[in-house]
Short mmCIF file of C-alpha atoms in Angstrom, two decimals:
data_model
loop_
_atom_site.label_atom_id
_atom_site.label_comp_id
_atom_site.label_asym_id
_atom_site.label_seq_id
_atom_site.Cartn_x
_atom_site.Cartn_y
_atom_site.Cartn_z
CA UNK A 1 -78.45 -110.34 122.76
CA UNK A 2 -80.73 -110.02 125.74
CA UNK A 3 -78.20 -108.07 127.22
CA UNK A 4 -77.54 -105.57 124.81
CA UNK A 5 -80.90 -105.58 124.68
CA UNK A 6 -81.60 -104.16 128.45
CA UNK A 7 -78.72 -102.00 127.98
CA UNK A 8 -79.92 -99.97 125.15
CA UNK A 9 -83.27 -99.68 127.10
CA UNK A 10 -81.62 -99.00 129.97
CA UNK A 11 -80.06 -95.66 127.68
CA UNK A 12 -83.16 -94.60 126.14
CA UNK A 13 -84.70 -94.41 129.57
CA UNK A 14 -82.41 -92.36 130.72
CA UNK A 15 -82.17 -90.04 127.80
CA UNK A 16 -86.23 -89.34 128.39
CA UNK A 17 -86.02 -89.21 132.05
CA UNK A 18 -83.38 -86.64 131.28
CA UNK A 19 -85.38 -84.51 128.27
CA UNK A 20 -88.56 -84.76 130.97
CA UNK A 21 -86.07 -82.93 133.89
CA UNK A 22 -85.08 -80.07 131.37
CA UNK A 23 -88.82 -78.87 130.82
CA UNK A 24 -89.40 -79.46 134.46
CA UNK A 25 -89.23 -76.00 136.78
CA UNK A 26 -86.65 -76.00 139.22
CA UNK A 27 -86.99 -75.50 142.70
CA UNK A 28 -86.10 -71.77 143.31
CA UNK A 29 -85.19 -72.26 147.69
CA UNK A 30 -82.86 -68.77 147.41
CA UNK A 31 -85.17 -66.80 145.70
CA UNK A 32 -88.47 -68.08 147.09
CA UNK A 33 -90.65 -64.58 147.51
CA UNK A 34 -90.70 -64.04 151.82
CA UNK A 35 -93.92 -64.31 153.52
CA UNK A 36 -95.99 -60.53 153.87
CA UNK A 37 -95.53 -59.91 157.74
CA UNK A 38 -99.00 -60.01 159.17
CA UNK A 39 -98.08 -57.15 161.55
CA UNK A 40 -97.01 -53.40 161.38
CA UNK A 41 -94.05 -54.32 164.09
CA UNK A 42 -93.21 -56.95 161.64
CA UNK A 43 -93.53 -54.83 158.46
CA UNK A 44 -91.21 -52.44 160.43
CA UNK A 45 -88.32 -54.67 160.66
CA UNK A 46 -88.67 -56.31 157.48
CA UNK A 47 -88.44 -53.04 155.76
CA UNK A 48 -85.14 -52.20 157.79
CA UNK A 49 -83.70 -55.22 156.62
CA UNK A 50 -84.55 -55.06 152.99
CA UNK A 51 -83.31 -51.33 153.08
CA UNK A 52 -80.45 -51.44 155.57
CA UNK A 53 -82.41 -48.68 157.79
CA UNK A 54 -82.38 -49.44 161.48
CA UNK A 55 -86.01 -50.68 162.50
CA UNK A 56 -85.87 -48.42 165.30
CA UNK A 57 -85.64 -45.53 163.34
CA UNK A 58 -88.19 -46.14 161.01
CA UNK A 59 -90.70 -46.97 164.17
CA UNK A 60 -89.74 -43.38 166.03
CA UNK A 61 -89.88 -41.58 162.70
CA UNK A 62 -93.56 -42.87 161.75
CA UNK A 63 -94.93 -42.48 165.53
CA UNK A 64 -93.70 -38.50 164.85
CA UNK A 65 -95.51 -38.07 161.22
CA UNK A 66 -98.53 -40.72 162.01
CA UNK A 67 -98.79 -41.83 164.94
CA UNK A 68 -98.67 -45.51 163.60
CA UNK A 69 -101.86 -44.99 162.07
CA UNK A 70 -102.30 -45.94 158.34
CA UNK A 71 -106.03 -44.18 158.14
CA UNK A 72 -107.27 -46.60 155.43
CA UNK A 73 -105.52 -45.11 152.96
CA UNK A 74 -106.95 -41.72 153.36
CA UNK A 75 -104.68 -38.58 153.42
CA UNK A 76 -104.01 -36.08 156.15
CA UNK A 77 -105.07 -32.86 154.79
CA UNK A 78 -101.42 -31.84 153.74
CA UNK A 79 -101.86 -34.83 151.70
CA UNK A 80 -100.05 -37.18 153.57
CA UNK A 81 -100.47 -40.94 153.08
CA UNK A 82 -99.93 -44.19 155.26
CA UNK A 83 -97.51 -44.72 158.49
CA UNK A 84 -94.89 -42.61 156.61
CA UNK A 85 -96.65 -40.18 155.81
CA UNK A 86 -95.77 -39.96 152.30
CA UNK A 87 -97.09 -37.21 150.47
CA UNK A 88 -98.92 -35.98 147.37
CA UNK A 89 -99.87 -32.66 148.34
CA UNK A 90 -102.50 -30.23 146.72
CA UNK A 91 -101.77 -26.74 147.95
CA UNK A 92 -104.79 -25.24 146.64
CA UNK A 93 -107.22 -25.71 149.30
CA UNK A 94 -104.89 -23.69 151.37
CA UNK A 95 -105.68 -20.79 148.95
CA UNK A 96 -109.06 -19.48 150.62
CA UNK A 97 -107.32 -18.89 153.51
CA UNK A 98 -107.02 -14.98 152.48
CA UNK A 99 -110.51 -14.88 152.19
CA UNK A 100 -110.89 -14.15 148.52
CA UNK A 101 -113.19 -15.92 146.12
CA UNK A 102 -110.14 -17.06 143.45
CA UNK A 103 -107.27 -19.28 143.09
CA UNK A 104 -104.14 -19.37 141.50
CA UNK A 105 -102.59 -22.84 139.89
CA UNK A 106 -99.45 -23.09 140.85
CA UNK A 107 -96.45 -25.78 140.84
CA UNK A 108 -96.52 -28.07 143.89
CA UNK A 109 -92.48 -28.23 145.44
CA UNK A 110 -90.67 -31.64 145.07
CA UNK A 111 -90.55 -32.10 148.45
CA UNK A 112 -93.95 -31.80 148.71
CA UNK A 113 -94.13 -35.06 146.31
CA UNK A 114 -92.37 -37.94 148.11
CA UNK A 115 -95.22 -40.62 147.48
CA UNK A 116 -94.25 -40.59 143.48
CA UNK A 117 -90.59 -40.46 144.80
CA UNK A 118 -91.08 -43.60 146.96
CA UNK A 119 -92.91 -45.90 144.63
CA UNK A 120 -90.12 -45.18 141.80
CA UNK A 121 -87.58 -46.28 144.70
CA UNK A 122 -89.07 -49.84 145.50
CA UNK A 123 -90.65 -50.17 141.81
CA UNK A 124 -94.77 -50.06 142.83
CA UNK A 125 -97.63 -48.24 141.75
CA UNK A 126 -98.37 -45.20 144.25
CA UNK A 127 -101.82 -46.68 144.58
CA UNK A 128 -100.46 -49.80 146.49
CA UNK A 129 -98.39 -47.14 148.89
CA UNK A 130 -101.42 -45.67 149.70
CA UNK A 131 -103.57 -48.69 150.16
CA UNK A 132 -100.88 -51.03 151.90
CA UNK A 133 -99.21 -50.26 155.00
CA UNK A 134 -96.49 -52.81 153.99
CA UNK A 135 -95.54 -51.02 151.15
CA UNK A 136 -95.95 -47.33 152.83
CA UNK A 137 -93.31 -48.59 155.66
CA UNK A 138 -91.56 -49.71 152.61
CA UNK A 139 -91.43 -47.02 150.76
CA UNK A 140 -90.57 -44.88 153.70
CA UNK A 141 -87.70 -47.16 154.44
CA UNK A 142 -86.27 -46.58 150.91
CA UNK A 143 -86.81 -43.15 151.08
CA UNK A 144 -84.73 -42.52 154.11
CA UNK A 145 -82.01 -44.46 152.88
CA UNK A 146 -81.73 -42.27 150.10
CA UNK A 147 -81.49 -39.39 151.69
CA UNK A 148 -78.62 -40.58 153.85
CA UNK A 149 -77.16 -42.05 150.63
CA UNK A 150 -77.20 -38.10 149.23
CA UNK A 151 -75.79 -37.25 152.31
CA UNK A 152 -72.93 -40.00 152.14
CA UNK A 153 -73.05 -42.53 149.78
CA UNK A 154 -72.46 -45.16 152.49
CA UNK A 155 -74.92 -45.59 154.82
CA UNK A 156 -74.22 -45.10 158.69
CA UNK A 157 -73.28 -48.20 160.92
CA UNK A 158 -74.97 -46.20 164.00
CA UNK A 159 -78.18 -44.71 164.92
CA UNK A 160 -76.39 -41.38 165.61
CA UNK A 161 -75.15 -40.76 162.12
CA UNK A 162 -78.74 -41.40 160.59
CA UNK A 163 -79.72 -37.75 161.79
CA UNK A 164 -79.26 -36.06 158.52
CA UNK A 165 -81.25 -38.33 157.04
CA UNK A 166 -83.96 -37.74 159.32
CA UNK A 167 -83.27 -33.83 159.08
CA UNK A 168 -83.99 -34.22 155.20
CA UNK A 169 -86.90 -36.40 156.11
CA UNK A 170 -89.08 -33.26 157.50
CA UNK A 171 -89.39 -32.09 154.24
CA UNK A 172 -88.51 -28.24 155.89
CA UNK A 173 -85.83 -25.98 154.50
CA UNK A 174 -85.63 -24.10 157.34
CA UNK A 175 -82.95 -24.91 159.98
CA UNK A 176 -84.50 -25.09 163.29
CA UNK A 177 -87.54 -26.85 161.95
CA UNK A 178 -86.15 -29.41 160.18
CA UNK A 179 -83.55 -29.66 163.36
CA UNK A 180 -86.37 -29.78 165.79
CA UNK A 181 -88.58 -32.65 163.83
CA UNK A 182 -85.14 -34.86 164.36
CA UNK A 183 -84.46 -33.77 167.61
CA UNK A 184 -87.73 -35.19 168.05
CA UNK A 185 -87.04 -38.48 166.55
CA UNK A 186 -84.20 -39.00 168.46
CA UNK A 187 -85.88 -38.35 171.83
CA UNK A 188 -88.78 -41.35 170.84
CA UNK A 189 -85.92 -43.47 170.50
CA UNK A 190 -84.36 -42.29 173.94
CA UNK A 191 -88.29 -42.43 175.39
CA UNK A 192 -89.86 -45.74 173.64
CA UNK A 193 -93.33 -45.41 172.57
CA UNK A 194 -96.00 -47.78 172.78
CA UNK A 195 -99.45 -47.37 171.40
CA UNK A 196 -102.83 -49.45 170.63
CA UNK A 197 -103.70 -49.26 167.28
CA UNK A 198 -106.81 -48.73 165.39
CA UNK A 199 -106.60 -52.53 164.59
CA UNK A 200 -106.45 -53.67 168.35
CA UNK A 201 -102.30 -54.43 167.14
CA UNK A 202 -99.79 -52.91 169.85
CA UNK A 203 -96.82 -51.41 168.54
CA UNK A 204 -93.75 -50.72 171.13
CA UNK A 205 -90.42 -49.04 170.72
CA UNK A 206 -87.93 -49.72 173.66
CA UNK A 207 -86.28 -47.10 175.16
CA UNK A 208 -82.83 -46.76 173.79
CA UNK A 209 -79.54 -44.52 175.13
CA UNK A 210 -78.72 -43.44 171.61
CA UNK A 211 -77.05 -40.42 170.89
CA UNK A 212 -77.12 -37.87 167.88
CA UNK A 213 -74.66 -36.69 165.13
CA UNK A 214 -76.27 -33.38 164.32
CA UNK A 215 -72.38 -33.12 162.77
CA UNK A 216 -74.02 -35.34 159.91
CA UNK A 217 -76.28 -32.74 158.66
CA UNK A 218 -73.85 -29.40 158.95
CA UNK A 219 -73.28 -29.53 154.93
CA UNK A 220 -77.06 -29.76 154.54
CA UNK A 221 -78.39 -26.19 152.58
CA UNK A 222 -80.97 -24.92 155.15
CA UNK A 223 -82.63 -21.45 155.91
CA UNK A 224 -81.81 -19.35 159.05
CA UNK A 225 -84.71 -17.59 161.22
CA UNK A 226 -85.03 -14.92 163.26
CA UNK A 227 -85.81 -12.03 161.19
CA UNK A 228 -87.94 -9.90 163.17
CA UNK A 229 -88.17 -9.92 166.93
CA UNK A 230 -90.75 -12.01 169.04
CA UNK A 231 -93.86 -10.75 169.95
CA UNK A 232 -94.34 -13.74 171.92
CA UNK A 233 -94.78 -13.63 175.81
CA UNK A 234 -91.54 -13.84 177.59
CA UNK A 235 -92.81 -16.55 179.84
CA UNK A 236 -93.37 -19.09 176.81
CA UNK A 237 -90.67 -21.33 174.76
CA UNK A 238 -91.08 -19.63 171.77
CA UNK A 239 -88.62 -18.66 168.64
CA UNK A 240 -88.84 -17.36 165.71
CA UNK A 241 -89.72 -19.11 162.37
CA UNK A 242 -90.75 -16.79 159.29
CA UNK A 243 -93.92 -17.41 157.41
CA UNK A 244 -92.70 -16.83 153.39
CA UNK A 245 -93.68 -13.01 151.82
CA UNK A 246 -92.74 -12.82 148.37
CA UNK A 247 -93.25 -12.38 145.24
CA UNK A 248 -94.18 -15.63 143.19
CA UNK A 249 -94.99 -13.77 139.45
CA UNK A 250 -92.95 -10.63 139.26
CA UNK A 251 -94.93 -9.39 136.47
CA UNK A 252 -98.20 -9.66 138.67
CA UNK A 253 -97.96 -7.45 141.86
CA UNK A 254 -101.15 -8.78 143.51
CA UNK A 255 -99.74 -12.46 143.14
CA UNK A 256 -97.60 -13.00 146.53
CA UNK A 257 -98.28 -14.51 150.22
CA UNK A 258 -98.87 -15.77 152.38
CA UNK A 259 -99.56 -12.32 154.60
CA UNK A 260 -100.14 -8.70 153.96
CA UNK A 261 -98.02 -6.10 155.32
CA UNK A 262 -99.70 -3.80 158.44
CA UNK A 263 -99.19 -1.69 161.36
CA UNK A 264 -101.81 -2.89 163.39
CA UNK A 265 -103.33 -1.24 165.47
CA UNK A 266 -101.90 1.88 164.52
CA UNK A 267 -103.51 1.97 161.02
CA UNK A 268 -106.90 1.16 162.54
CA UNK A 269 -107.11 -2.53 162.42
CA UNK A 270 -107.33 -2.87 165.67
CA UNK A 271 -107.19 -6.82 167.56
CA UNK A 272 -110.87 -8.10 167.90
CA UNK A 273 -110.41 -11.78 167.82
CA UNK A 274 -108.31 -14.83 168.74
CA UNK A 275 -108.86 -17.62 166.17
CA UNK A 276 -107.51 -21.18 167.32
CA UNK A 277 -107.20 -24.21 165.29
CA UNK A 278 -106.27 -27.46 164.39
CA UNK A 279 -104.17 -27.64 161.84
CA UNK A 280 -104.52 -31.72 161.04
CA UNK A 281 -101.39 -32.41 160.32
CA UNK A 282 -97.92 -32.27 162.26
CA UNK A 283 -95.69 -29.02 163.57
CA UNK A 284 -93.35 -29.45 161.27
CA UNK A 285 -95.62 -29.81 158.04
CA UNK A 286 -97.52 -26.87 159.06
CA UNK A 287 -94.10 -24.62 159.01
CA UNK A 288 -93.49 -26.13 155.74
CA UNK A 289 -96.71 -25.22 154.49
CA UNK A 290 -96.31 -21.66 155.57
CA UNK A 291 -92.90 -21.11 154.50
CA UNK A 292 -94.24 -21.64 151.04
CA UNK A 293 -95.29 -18.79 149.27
CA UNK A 294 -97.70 -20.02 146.97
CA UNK A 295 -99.87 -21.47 149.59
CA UNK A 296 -101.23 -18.27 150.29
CA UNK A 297 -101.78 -19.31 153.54
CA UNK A 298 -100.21 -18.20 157.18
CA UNK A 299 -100.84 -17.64 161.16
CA UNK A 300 -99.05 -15.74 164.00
CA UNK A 301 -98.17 -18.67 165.57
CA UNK A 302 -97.81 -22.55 165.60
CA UNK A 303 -98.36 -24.84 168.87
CA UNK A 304 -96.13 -27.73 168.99
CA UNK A 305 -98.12 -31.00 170.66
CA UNK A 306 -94.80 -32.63 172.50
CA UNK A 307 -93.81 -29.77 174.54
CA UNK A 308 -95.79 -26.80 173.48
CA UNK A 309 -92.90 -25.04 171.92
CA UNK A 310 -94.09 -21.82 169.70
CA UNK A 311 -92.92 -20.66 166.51
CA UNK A 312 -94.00 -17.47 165.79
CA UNK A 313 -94.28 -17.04 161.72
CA UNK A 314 -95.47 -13.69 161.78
CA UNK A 315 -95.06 -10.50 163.23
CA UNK A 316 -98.27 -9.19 165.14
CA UNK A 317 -98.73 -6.14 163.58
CA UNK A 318 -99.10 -8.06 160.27
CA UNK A 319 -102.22 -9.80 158.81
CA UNK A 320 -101.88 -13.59 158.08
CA UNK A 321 -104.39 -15.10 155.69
CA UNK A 322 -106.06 -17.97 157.81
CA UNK A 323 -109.70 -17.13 158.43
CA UNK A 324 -110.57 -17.48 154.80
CA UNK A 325 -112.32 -14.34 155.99
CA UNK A 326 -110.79 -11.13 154.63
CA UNK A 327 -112.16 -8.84 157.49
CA UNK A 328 -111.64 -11.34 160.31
CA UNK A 329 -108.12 -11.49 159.16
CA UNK A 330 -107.54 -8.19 159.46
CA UNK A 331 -108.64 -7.96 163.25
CA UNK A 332 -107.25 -11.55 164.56
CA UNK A 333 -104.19 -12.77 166.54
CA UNK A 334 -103.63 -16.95 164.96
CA UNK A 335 -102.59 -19.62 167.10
CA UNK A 336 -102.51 -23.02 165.06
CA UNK A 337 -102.09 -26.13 167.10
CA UNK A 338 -100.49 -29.57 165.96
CA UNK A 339 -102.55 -32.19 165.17
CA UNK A 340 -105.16 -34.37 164.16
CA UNK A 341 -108.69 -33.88 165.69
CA UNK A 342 -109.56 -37.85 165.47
CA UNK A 343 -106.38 -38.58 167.65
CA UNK A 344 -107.95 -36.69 170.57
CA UNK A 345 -105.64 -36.76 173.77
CA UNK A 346 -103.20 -39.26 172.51
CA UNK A 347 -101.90 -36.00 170.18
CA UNK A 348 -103.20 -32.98 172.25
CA UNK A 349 -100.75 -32.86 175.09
CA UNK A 350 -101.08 -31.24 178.24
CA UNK A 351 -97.97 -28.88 177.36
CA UNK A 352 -99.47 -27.93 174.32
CA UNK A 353 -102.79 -26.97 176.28
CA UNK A 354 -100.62 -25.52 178.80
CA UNK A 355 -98.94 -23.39 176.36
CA UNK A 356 -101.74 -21.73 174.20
CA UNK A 357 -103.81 -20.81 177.81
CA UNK A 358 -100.37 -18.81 178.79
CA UNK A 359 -100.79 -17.30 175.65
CA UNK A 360 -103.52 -16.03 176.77
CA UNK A 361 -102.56 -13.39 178.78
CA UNK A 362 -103.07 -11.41 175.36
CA UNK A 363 -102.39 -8.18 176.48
CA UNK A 364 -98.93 -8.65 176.45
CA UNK A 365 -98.66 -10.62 173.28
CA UNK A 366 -100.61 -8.21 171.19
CA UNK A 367 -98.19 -5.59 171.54
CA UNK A 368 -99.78 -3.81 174.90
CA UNK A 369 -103.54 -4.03 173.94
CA UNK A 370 -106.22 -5.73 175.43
CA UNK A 371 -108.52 -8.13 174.14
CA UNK A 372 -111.79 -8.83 175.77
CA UNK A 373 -112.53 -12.78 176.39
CA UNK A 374 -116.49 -13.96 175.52
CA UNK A 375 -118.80 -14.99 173.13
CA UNK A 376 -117.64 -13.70 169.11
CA UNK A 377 -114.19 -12.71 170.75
CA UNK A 378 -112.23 -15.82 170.43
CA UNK A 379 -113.42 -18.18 167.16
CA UNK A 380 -112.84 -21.69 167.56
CA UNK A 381 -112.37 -23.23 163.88
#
């Protein structure tokens, strides 16, 4: 009796202990969440590894758009955000450029949009991509991958066959821009880059003897150049890159850009002024924003910070709306310059100062006429 006692006891034990486990929570060791890296270098590789992008890559692609630099969340002015540079651009600032009191609304390009495109690709709010470097590198990560992915559904096993990827990264349609921003790329990853943040973190990238595949982006659709000859001194690295004219509502003549249509100085509009600026954001972002036609915004020419490579966007004789100044425009030669004002010397490089004082020597790029240097002559803006 006292045994079957203790036995039955023994069961009924068992049977609660048992109920108790199933409405216990189970100890989840595979999917337990990983820790938020507490560094960008970390954030870096843990974003390669979630997205299968080498960390690398995604270090000497941000050090091109950002500099590293997250900015507190605030955008460049093409409306760029974070590391990545992810953007949500408003064009219409651009619009005064021409120097008229009036704006049109217009439709801003997809690939002018890749902040909504990245948060739909890791499933966040845009808000956190803007105010969390984490999730800007991660977003940028996920981003690149798909662009390879369009490229080839598999993604490459080598840094070499990631350059197409990069090449739709620059956001350009035009050939030797978005060519150039990955030659770039590639040659931080050949250089290393290290840099002191904003935070007091420092970031490297080792040199690395990687190659390129530029093979991997032949099939890509991109513009060609070279449409009207340089005007450019022969002594300067300079090529050819056309600013957009066109038409953007056929049934409204007066709404084109981004330049008028001259014979300067023949037709009296004769060169007065030199007008230099910044443009605060990078080379190849400032080509993209001229090659768009509803911008309504353009220069002569484009300073590149790395090497001071020129693209000329439009032809001398012509008049570029960048003054926001309708008679300045009319009389000016533009030389925009790459960059970001509160970067100072770590973005302004000596080749790019180099570059725009050879320039300089006016008389021979504005087509044989001279242009007095002093006060009211060249316009710093």
């Amino acid at each position: 009796m006292n045994r079957l006692w203790l036995r039955s006891r023994i069961v009924i034990v068992v049977m609660v202990l048992g109920l108790i486990a199933a409405y216990l929570p189970l100890p989840t060791f595979a999917n337990t969440p990983t820790p938020a890296p507490t560094t960008l270098q970390a954030a870096f590789d843990q974003a390669a590894t979630e997205f299968d992008v080498p960390s690398e890559l995604l270090l000497a692609l941000s050090y091109n758009l950002s500099r590293w630099e997250h900015h507190s969340g605030q955008p460049s002015t093409s409306g760029g955000y974070g590391v990545m540079h992810l953007t949500d651009i408003d064009l219409g600032h651009w619009q005064t450029s021409k120097g008229l009191d009036w704006a049109t609304p217009f439709k801003q390009p997809a690939e002018f949009q890749t902040l909504a495109q990245a948060a739909r690709l890791i499933d966040q709010p845009t808000s956190a991509l803007i105010n969390d470097p984490v999730q800007n590198i991660r977003g940028g990560a996920a981003l690149l991958a798909e662009y390879s992915r369009s490229i080839n559904p598999k993604l490459p096993t080598n840094l070499a066959d990631w350059y197409g990827a990069v090449v739709l990264y620059s956001g350009s349609k035009e050939r030797s821009t978005a060519f150039g921003f990955a030659d770039r790329v590639y040659a931080t990853l050949q250089q290393g880059a290290n840099r002191q943040l904003e935070n007091g973190e420092q970031l490297s990238l080792a040199p690395s003897a990687v190659t390129l595949n530029r093979q991997s982006a032949a099939n890509l659709q991109l513009l060609q150049g070279d449409d009207f000859p340089l005007d450019c001194p022969a002594t300067l690295d300079c090529e050819v890159v056309p600013a957009a004219y066109a038409l953007n509502d056929p049934d409204d003549r007066g709404d084109y850009g981004n330049y008028d249509l001259a014979n300067r100085p023949v037709d009296g509009l004769d060169y007065r002024y030199i007008l230099i600026h910044d443009t605060e954001i990078t080379y190849t972002q400032t080509i993209n924003v001229f090659q768009n036609p509803l911008t309504k915004a353009s220069t002569h020419y484009v300073v590149r910070a790395s090497d001071g490579h020129i693209a000329q966007m439009v032809e001398n004789k012509h008049v570029p709306w960048h003054a926001g100044n309708w008679d300045v425009n009319g009389h000016a030669i533009g030389l925009e310059h790459e960059g970001y004002a509160i970067e100072g010397a770590s973005w302004y490089s000596e080749a790019m100062y180099q570059a725009s004082a050879r320039y300089h020597s006016i008389k021979q790029a504005c087509t044989g006429t001279q242009v007095r240097f002093g006060i009211g002559r060249i316009i710093w803006i």
